[in-house]
Amino acid sequence: MINALAILEPGGKLEPFRYDPGELSTHDVEIAVSHCGICHSDLSMIDNEWGRSQYPLVPGHEVVGTISALGSNVKNLSLGQNVGLGWQSSYCNHCSLCMNGDHNLCREAQPTIVGRHGGFADKVRADATSVVPIPDGIALDTAGPMFCAGSTVFNPLVEYEIKPTAKVGVIGIGGLGHLALKFLNAWGCEVTAFTSSESKASEASALGAHNTINSRDPEQIKQAKDRFDFILSTVNVKLDWNLYLTTLSPRGRLHFVGITLEPLDIAVFSMLGSLRSVSASPVSSPTTMSRMLEFARRHNIQPSVEKFRFDDANDAVDRLRSGEAHYRVVLER
Ligand SMILES: [Zn+2]
Ligand SMILES: [Zn+2]
């Protein structure tokens, strides 16, 4: 049996919940969970904001732990190995996307907490392909957020081959944004944080931003005309996207990793004359996660987290909801 914490109704509280995962399938592994980060997507699923939640719902898709059982066909992982698991727990492993290493785009990819139970538990199961070894030198107690937040902001650096000479803006300094600042600084880019207050500006500098722009001051944003090669938006609120587009250099890209449910209202004229692009991307493939961990180890990058015991998981969820957490909340045993 697996001892988990589950939400029984939309917006409900976490309650103890036991379930029988059945026999371990030949290509799956079981992870003994030591830590699990809490992501805004967990909140969205708890609240059924996307209309796809099934209850009882066991949240948790920033899992860190050790392999406690191996399916008979699993060759790439070993018992006792330190591993992480993110938003996706299973892939078809044979479509052209999977064969190309783009597992994160597989049409059969199964999210860890949609139709299956996640990492707010003593154990969780996943297809071995989706489980990523954690190299020595990565602190386990802060590693959890790497597997969703980290992988989400690292992915576009690889996908769009962001150059170290690039000028990059980051919108939103939270769970995703704070890691984006750390990664981009180490990547070599000139990093500008769009922040909403003076106190956030000094925090952004400490996290790796070379410059800050007050996002509540349209005049300051206008002064950054034609400046950025790449802007990464990590927020889930509507902003004046046409104004942000004017700060992109020709061929610049406004890229979304935060999910704004409100449709974008973007003027073609803001893009057309300067060959600007607007795009979005999900979490990375497992291969890119491994590259991210290696990069993070080399540059001594780790998520900044606040830790709570699994027993205090409801307080931890409330803390994330408050928007005050610096910058990610992690559950530990
Ligand atoms: Zn997530
Ligand atoms: Zn596939």
Short mmCIF file of C-alpha atoms and ligand atoms in Angstrom, two decimals:
data_model
loop_
_atom_site.label_atom_id
_atom_site.label_comp_id
_atom_site.label_asym_id
_atom_site.label_seq_id
_atom_site.Cartn_x
_atom_site.Cartn_y
_atom_site.Cartn_z
CA MET A 1 0.00 0.00 0.00
CA ILE A 2 1.07 3.58 -0.62
CA ASN A 3 0.45 6.17 2.11
CA ALA A 4 -0.41 9.44 0.46
CA LEU A 5 -2.08 12.79 1.04
CA ALA A 6 -5.10 13.41 -1.15
CA ILE A 7 -7.56 16.15 -1.97
CA LEU A 8 -11.11 14.74 -1.99
CA GLU A 9 -12.99 17.65 -3.57
CA PRO A 10 -12.11 20.80 -5.55
CA GLY A 11 -10.28 23.30 -3.33
CA GLY A 12 -10.25 20.83 -0.41
CA LYS A 13 -7.58 20.11 2.20
CA LEU A 14 -5.04 17.31 2.05
CA GLU A 15 -6.08 14.23 4.00
CA PRO A 16 -4.37 10.87 4.61
CA PHE A 17 -5.19 8.46 1.80
CA ARG A 18 -3.98 4.92 1.17
CA TYR A 19 -4.09 3.15 -2.14
CA ASP A 20 -2.95 -0.11 -3.63
CA PRO A 21 -0.79 0.51 -6.70
CA GLY A 22 -1.04 -3.13 -7.80
CA GLU A 23 1.77 -5.14 -9.29
CA LEU A 24 4.77 -3.13 -10.53
CA SER A 25 4.77 -3.16 -14.31
CA THR A 26 7.88 -4.39 -16.08
CA HIS A 27 9.06 -0.95 -17.27
CA ASP A 28 8.12 1.06 -14.17
CA VAL A 29 10.03 1.92 -11.04
CA GLU A 30 8.89 2.76 -7.52
CA ILE A 31 10.45 5.78 -5.83
CA ALA A 32 10.63 6.11 -2.02
CA VAL A 33 9.85 9.83 -1.76
CA SER A 34 12.10 11.89 0.53
CA HIS A 35 11.11 15.36 -0.72
CA CYS A 36 8.47 16.88 -2.97
CA GLY A 37 8.17 20.45 -4.16
CA ILE A 38 4.82 22.20 -4.55
CA CYS A 39 4.13 23.84 -7.89
CA HIS A 40 1.41 26.26 -8.95
CA SER A 41 0.12 23.49 -11.19
CA ASP A 42 -0.58 21.48 -8.03
CA LEU A 43 -2.78 24.37 -6.86
CA SER A 44 -4.50 24.52 -10.26
CA MET A 45 -5.19 20.78 -10.05
CA ILE A 46 -6.35 20.97 -6.39
CA ASP A 47 -8.83 23.69 -7.42
CA ASN A 48 -9.77 21.97 -10.72
CA GLU A 49 -8.90 25.22 -12.49
CA TRP A 50 -8.17 23.35 -15.73
CA GLY A 51 -11.26 21.11 -15.51
CA ARG A 52 -9.22 17.88 -15.68
CA SER A 53 -8.81 16.97 -11.99
CA GLN A 54 -9.98 13.59 -10.70
CA TYR A 55 -10.55 13.08 -6.97
CA PRO A 56 -9.11 11.67 -4.78
CA LEU A 57 -6.20 13.72 -6.14
CA VAL A 58 -2.68 13.10 -4.84
CA PRO A 59 -0.66 16.18 -5.87
CA GLY A 60 3.11 16.39 -6.18
CA HIS A 61 5.23 16.40 -9.31
CA GLU A 62 8.58 17.71 -8.06
CA VAL A 63 9.61 14.42 -6.54
CA VAL A 64 12.99 13.52 -5.08
CA GLY A 65 13.74 10.11 -3.62
CA THR A 66 15.48 6.80 -4.07
CA ILE A 67 14.57 3.84 -6.23
CA SER A 68 12.86 1.27 -3.98
CA ALA A 69 11.65 -1.21 -6.63
CA LEU A 70 12.51 -1.90 -10.26
CA GLY A 71 10.38 -3.45 -12.98
CA SER A 72 12.02 -6.49 -14.58
CA ASN A 73 12.74 -4.66 -17.86
CA VAL A 74 14.32 -1.55 -16.33
CA LYS A 75 17.99 -1.32 -17.24
CA ASN A 76 18.84 2.38 -16.79
CA LEU A 77 18.25 2.75 -13.03
CA SER A 78 19.30 0.83 -9.94
CA LEU A 79 17.94 0.19 -6.44
CA GLY A 80 18.87 2.91 -3.96
CA GLN A 81 19.76 5.42 -6.68
CA ASN A 82 18.83 9.08 -6.07
CA VAL A 83 16.31 10.22 -8.66
CA GLY A 84 13.80 12.92 -9.52
CA LEU A 85 10.41 12.89 -11.23
CA GLY A 86 8.61 15.85 -12.75
CA TRP A 87 5.30 16.68 -14.46
CA GLN A 88 5.38 13.65 -16.75
CA SER A 89 5.43 10.05 -15.51
CA SER A 90 5.06 8.01 -18.67
CA TYR A 91 5.71 8.14 -22.41
CA CYS A 92 4.91 5.80 -25.28
CA ASN A 93 8.67 5.49 -25.92
CA HIS A 94 8.17 4.56 -29.59
CA CYS A 95 6.58 7.49 -31.45
CA SER A 96 8.77 9.69 -33.65
CA LEU A 97 8.86 12.37 -30.95
CA CYS A 98 10.06 9.92 -28.30
CA MET A 99 12.53 8.39 -30.76
CA ASN A 100 13.83 11.91 -31.39
CA GLY A 101 14.33 12.60 -27.68
CA ASP A 102 11.32 14.90 -27.52
CA HIS A 103 9.53 12.81 -24.91
CA ASN A 104 7.98 15.93 -23.40
CA LEU A 105 6.01 16.40 -26.64
CA CYS A 106 4.83 12.76 -26.88
CA ARG A 107 1.07 12.64 -27.51
CA GLU A 108 0.79 9.73 -25.07
CA ALA A 109 2.75 11.42 -22.27
CA GLN A 110 0.95 11.02 -18.94
CA PRO A 111 1.09 13.81 -16.37
CA THR A 112 2.12 12.60 -12.90
CA ILE A 113 -1.04 13.92 -11.23
CA VAL A 114 -3.65 13.54 -13.97
CA GLY A 115 -5.24 10.09 -13.89
CA ARG A 116 -2.50 8.84 -11.59
CA HIS A 117 -1.26 9.62 -8.10
CA GLY A 118 1.65 11.97 -7.43
CA GLY A 119 4.43 12.52 -4.97
CA PHE A 120 2.63 13.69 -1.81
CA ALA A 121 3.15 10.14 -0.59
CA ASP A 122 5.73 7.76 0.80
CA LYS A 123 6.08 6.19 -2.64
CA VAL A 124 5.25 6.98 -6.23
CA ARG A 125 5.54 4.97 -9.42
CA ALA A 126 6.59 6.03 -12.90
CA ASP A 127 7.87 4.74 -16.23
CA ALA A 128 11.65 4.43 -15.89
CA THR A 129 12.16 6.70 -18.94
CA SER A 130 10.61 9.63 -17.08
CA VAL A 131 12.76 9.18 -13.95
CA VAL A 132 15.98 11.19 -13.94
CA PRO A 133 19.09 10.25 -11.94
CA ILE A 134 20.35 13.00 -9.63
CA PRO A 135 24.12 13.35 -9.92
CA ASP A 136 26.35 13.61 -6.86
CA GLY A 137 26.87 17.26 -5.94
CA ILE A 138 23.18 18.19 -6.20
CA ALA A 139 21.63 18.79 -2.74
CA LEU A 140 18.62 16.49 -2.42
CA ASP A 141 16.66 18.69 0.00
CA THR A 142 16.38 21.52 -2.50
CA ALA A 143 16.42 19.54 -5.77
CA GLY A 144 12.66 18.92 -6.09
CA PRO A 145 11.76 22.19 -7.85
CA MET A 146 14.36 21.42 -10.53
CA PHE A 147 12.04 18.76 -11.95
CA CYS A 148 9.14 21.05 -12.86
CA ALA A 149 10.06 24.71 -12.35
CA GLY A 150 13.71 24.24 -13.29
CA SER A 151 13.06 22.05 -16.29
CA THR A 152 10.39 24.47 -17.55
CA VAL A 153 12.68 27.52 -17.57
CA PHE A 154 15.81 25.65 -18.67
CA ASN A 155 14.06 24.04 -21.65
CA PRO A 156 13.81 27.17 -23.85
CA LEU A 157 17.52 27.94 -23.39
CA VAL A 158 18.24 24.63 -25.10
CA GLU A 159 15.27 24.64 -27.49
CA TYR A 160 16.04 28.10 -28.91
CA GLU A 161 19.82 27.89 -28.50
CA ILE A 162 19.97 31.11 -26.48
CA LYS A 163 23.45 32.57 -26.90
CA PRO A 164 25.55 33.85 -23.98
CA THR A 165 25.64 37.22 -25.74
CA ALA A 166 21.83 37.47 -25.62
CA LYS A 167 20.01 40.13 -23.65
CA VAL A 168 17.22 38.36 -21.82
CA GLY A 169 14.30 39.68 -19.79
CA VAL A 170 12.46 37.63 -17.16
CA ILE A 171 8.92 38.54 -16.11
CA GLY A 172 7.91 37.31 -12.64
CA ILE A 173 10.30 36.40 -9.81
CA GLY A 174 8.63 33.37 -8.22
CA GLY A 175 9.17 29.62 -8.35
CA LEU A 176 10.00 29.64 -12.06
CA GLY A 177 11.42 33.13 -12.42
CA HIS A 178 13.98 32.89 -9.63
CA LEU A 179 15.48 29.80 -11.25
CA ALA A 180 15.42 31.49 -14.65
CA LEU A 181 17.55 34.34 -13.24
CA LYS A 182 20.07 31.88 -11.79
CA PHE A 183 20.29 29.80 -14.97
CA LEU A 184 20.49 32.79 -17.34
CA ASN A 185 23.20 34.48 -15.29
CA ALA A 186 25.31 31.31 -15.36
CA TRP A 187 24.50 30.87 -19.08
CA GLY A 188 26.34 34.16 -19.64
CA CYS A 189 23.41 36.33 -20.73
CA GLU A 190 22.75 39.93 -19.78
CA VAL A 191 19.76 39.39 -17.50
CA THR A 192 17.02 41.92 -16.78
CA ALA A 193 14.24 41.22 -14.30
CA PHE A 194 10.85 42.88 -14.67
CA THR A 195 9.81 43.35 -11.04
CA SER A 196 6.79 44.91 -9.36
CA SER A 197 8.48 46.56 -6.35
CA GLU A 198 11.76 47.99 -5.04
CA SER A 199 12.22 45.11 -2.61
CA LYS A 200 11.76 42.64 -5.45
CA ALA A 201 14.40 44.53 -7.43
CA SER A 202 17.09 43.89 -4.80
CA GLU A 203 15.99 40.25 -4.54
CA ALA A 204 16.26 39.91 -8.32
CA SER A 205 19.80 41.32 -8.26
CA ALA A 206 20.79 38.81 -5.58
CA LEU A 207 19.38 36.01 -7.77
CA GLY A 208 21.45 37.01 -10.80
CA ALA A 209 19.71 39.89 -12.58
CA HIS A 210 22.12 42.55 -13.90
CA ASN A 211 19.31 45.08 -14.34
CA THR A 212 15.75 45.54 -13.21
CA ILE A 213 12.78 47.31 -14.76
CA ASN A 214 9.71 48.26 -12.74
CA SER A 215 6.89 46.39 -14.45
CA ARG A 216 4.33 48.83 -12.96
CA ASP A 217 5.96 51.77 -14.75
CA PRO A 218 5.05 51.78 -18.46
CA GLU A 219 7.54 54.63 -19.07
CA GLN A 220 10.43 52.45 -17.84
CA ILE A 221 9.30 49.63 -20.10
CA LYS A 222 9.04 51.98 -23.09
CA GLN A 223 12.65 53.06 -22.52
CA ALA A 224 13.75 49.44 -23.11
CA LYS A 225 12.58 49.65 -26.75
CA ASP A 226 14.24 47.12 -29.12
CA ARG A 227 16.46 45.83 -26.31
CA PHE A 228 15.84 42.13 -25.62
CA ASP A 229 16.64 39.11 -27.75
CA PHE A 230 14.42 36.96 -25.57
CA ILE A 231 11.81 37.59 -22.89
CA LEU A 232 10.69 34.73 -20.67
CA SER A 233 7.30 35.24 -19.02
CA THR A 234 6.73 33.12 -15.92
CA VAL A 235 3.61 34.89 -14.66
CA ASN A 236 0.01 33.70 -14.84
CA VAL A 237 -1.61 37.12 -15.08
CA LYS A 238 -2.45 39.31 -18.05
CA LEU A 239 0.03 42.07 -18.81
CA ASP A 240 0.27 44.64 -21.61
CA TRP A 241 1.90 42.19 -24.01
CA ASN A 242 2.02 44.67 -26.90
CA LEU A 243 4.10 46.97 -24.71
CA TYR A 244 6.47 44.13 -23.86
CA LEU A 245 6.76 43.26 -27.57
CA THR A 246 8.18 46.75 -28.24
CA THR A 247 11.13 45.89 -25.95
CA LEU A 248 12.16 42.99 -28.20
CA SER A 249 14.95 43.49 -30.69
CA PRO A 250 14.31 42.51 -34.32
CA ARG A 251 13.99 38.69 -34.44
CA GLY A 252 13.33 38.78 -30.68
CA ARG A 253 11.00 36.31 -29.01
CA LEU A 254 8.41 36.69 -26.25
CA HIS A 255 8.17 33.24 -24.72
CA PHE A 256 5.60 31.97 -22.24
CA VAL A 257 6.22 29.27 -19.67
CA GLY A 258 3.74 30.67 -17.14
CA ILE A 259 0.16 29.78 -17.99
CA THR A 260 -2.13 32.76 -18.39
CA LEU A 261 -5.63 31.44 -18.88
CA GLU A 262 -6.75 34.71 -20.42
CA PRO A 263 -6.13 34.76 -24.21
CA LEU A 264 -3.25 36.91 -25.48
CA ASP A 265 -4.27 40.09 -27.31
CA ILE A 266 -1.31 40.67 -29.53
CA ALA A 267 -1.18 43.09 -32.47
CA VAL A 268 0.37 41.58 -35.59
CA PHE A 269 1.93 44.99 -36.30
CA SER A 270 3.97 44.67 -33.07
CA MET A 271 5.55 41.52 -34.49
CA LEU A 272 5.54 41.83 -38.27
CA GLY A 273 7.92 44.69 -39.04
CA SER A 274 10.63 43.32 -36.72
CA LEU A 275 10.15 39.58 -37.38
CA ARG A 276 9.33 39.09 -33.70
CA SER A 277 7.90 35.81 -32.38
CA VAL A 278 5.56 34.76 -29.62
CA SER A 279 5.77 31.19 -28.35
CA ALA A 280 5.29 28.87 -25.41
CA SER A 281 6.76 25.62 -24.15
CA PRO A 282 6.11 22.89 -21.58
CA VAL A 283 8.49 21.05 -19.25
CA SER A 284 11.61 19.57 -20.80
CA SER A 285 12.40 16.04 -21.89
CA PRO A 286 14.18 13.77 -19.38
CA THR A 287 17.39 14.18 -21.41
CA THR A 288 17.27 17.96 -21.07
CA MET A 289 16.58 17.54 -17.33
CA SER A 290 19.83 15.58 -17.04
CA ARG A 291 21.67 18.33 -18.91
CA MET A 292 20.09 20.91 -16.59
CA LEU A 293 21.22 19.01 -13.48
CA GLU A 294 24.76 18.74 -14.84
CA PHE A 295 24.76 22.50 -15.62
CA ALA A 296 23.34 23.27 -12.16
CA ARG A 297 25.97 21.13 -10.45
CA ARG A 298 28.80 22.81 -12.37
CA HIS A 299 27.51 26.32 -11.57
CA ASN A 300 26.36 25.50 -8.04
CA ILE A 301 22.76 26.46 -8.79
CA GLN A 302 20.00 25.26 -6.50
CA PRO A 303 16.40 26.33 -6.00
CA SER A 304 15.75 28.69 -3.07
CA VAL A 305 13.15 26.91 -0.98
CA GLU A 306 11.13 27.01 2.22
CA LYS A 307 10.80 23.57 3.79
CA PHE A 308 7.79 22.04 5.54
CA ARG A 309 7.24 18.54 6.95
CA PHE A 310 4.87 16.27 5.02
CA ASP A 311 2.71 16.35 8.19
CA ASP A 312 2.31 20.10 7.68
CA ALA A 313 1.48 19.83 3.98
CA ASN A 314 -1.71 21.93 4.31
CA ASP A 315 0.31 24.79 5.81
CA ALA A 316 2.79 24.40 2.98
CA VAL A 317 0.03 24.64 0.36
CA ASP A 318 -1.35 27.76 2.10
CA ARG A 319 2.13 29.26 2.11
CA LEU A 320 2.46 28.77 -1.64
CA ARG A 321 -1.02 30.23 -2.17
CA SER A 322 -0.02 33.34 -0.21
CA GLY A 323 2.44 34.27 -2.96
CA GLU A 324 4.96 35.17 -0.23
CA ALA A 325 7.15 32.05 -0.43
CA HIS A 326 10.83 32.53 -1.29
CA TYR A 327 10.64 31.08 -3.83
CA ARG A 328 9.43 27.52 -3.79
CA VAL A 329 7.91 25.33 -1.09
CA VAL A 330 9.29 21.82 -0.53
CA LEU A 331 7.87 19.04 1.63
CA GLU A 332 10.32 16.80 3.48
CA ARG A 333 9.90 13.68 5.53
ZN ZN B 1 4.72 22.00 -12.03
ZN ZN B 2 5.92 8.93 -27.66
#
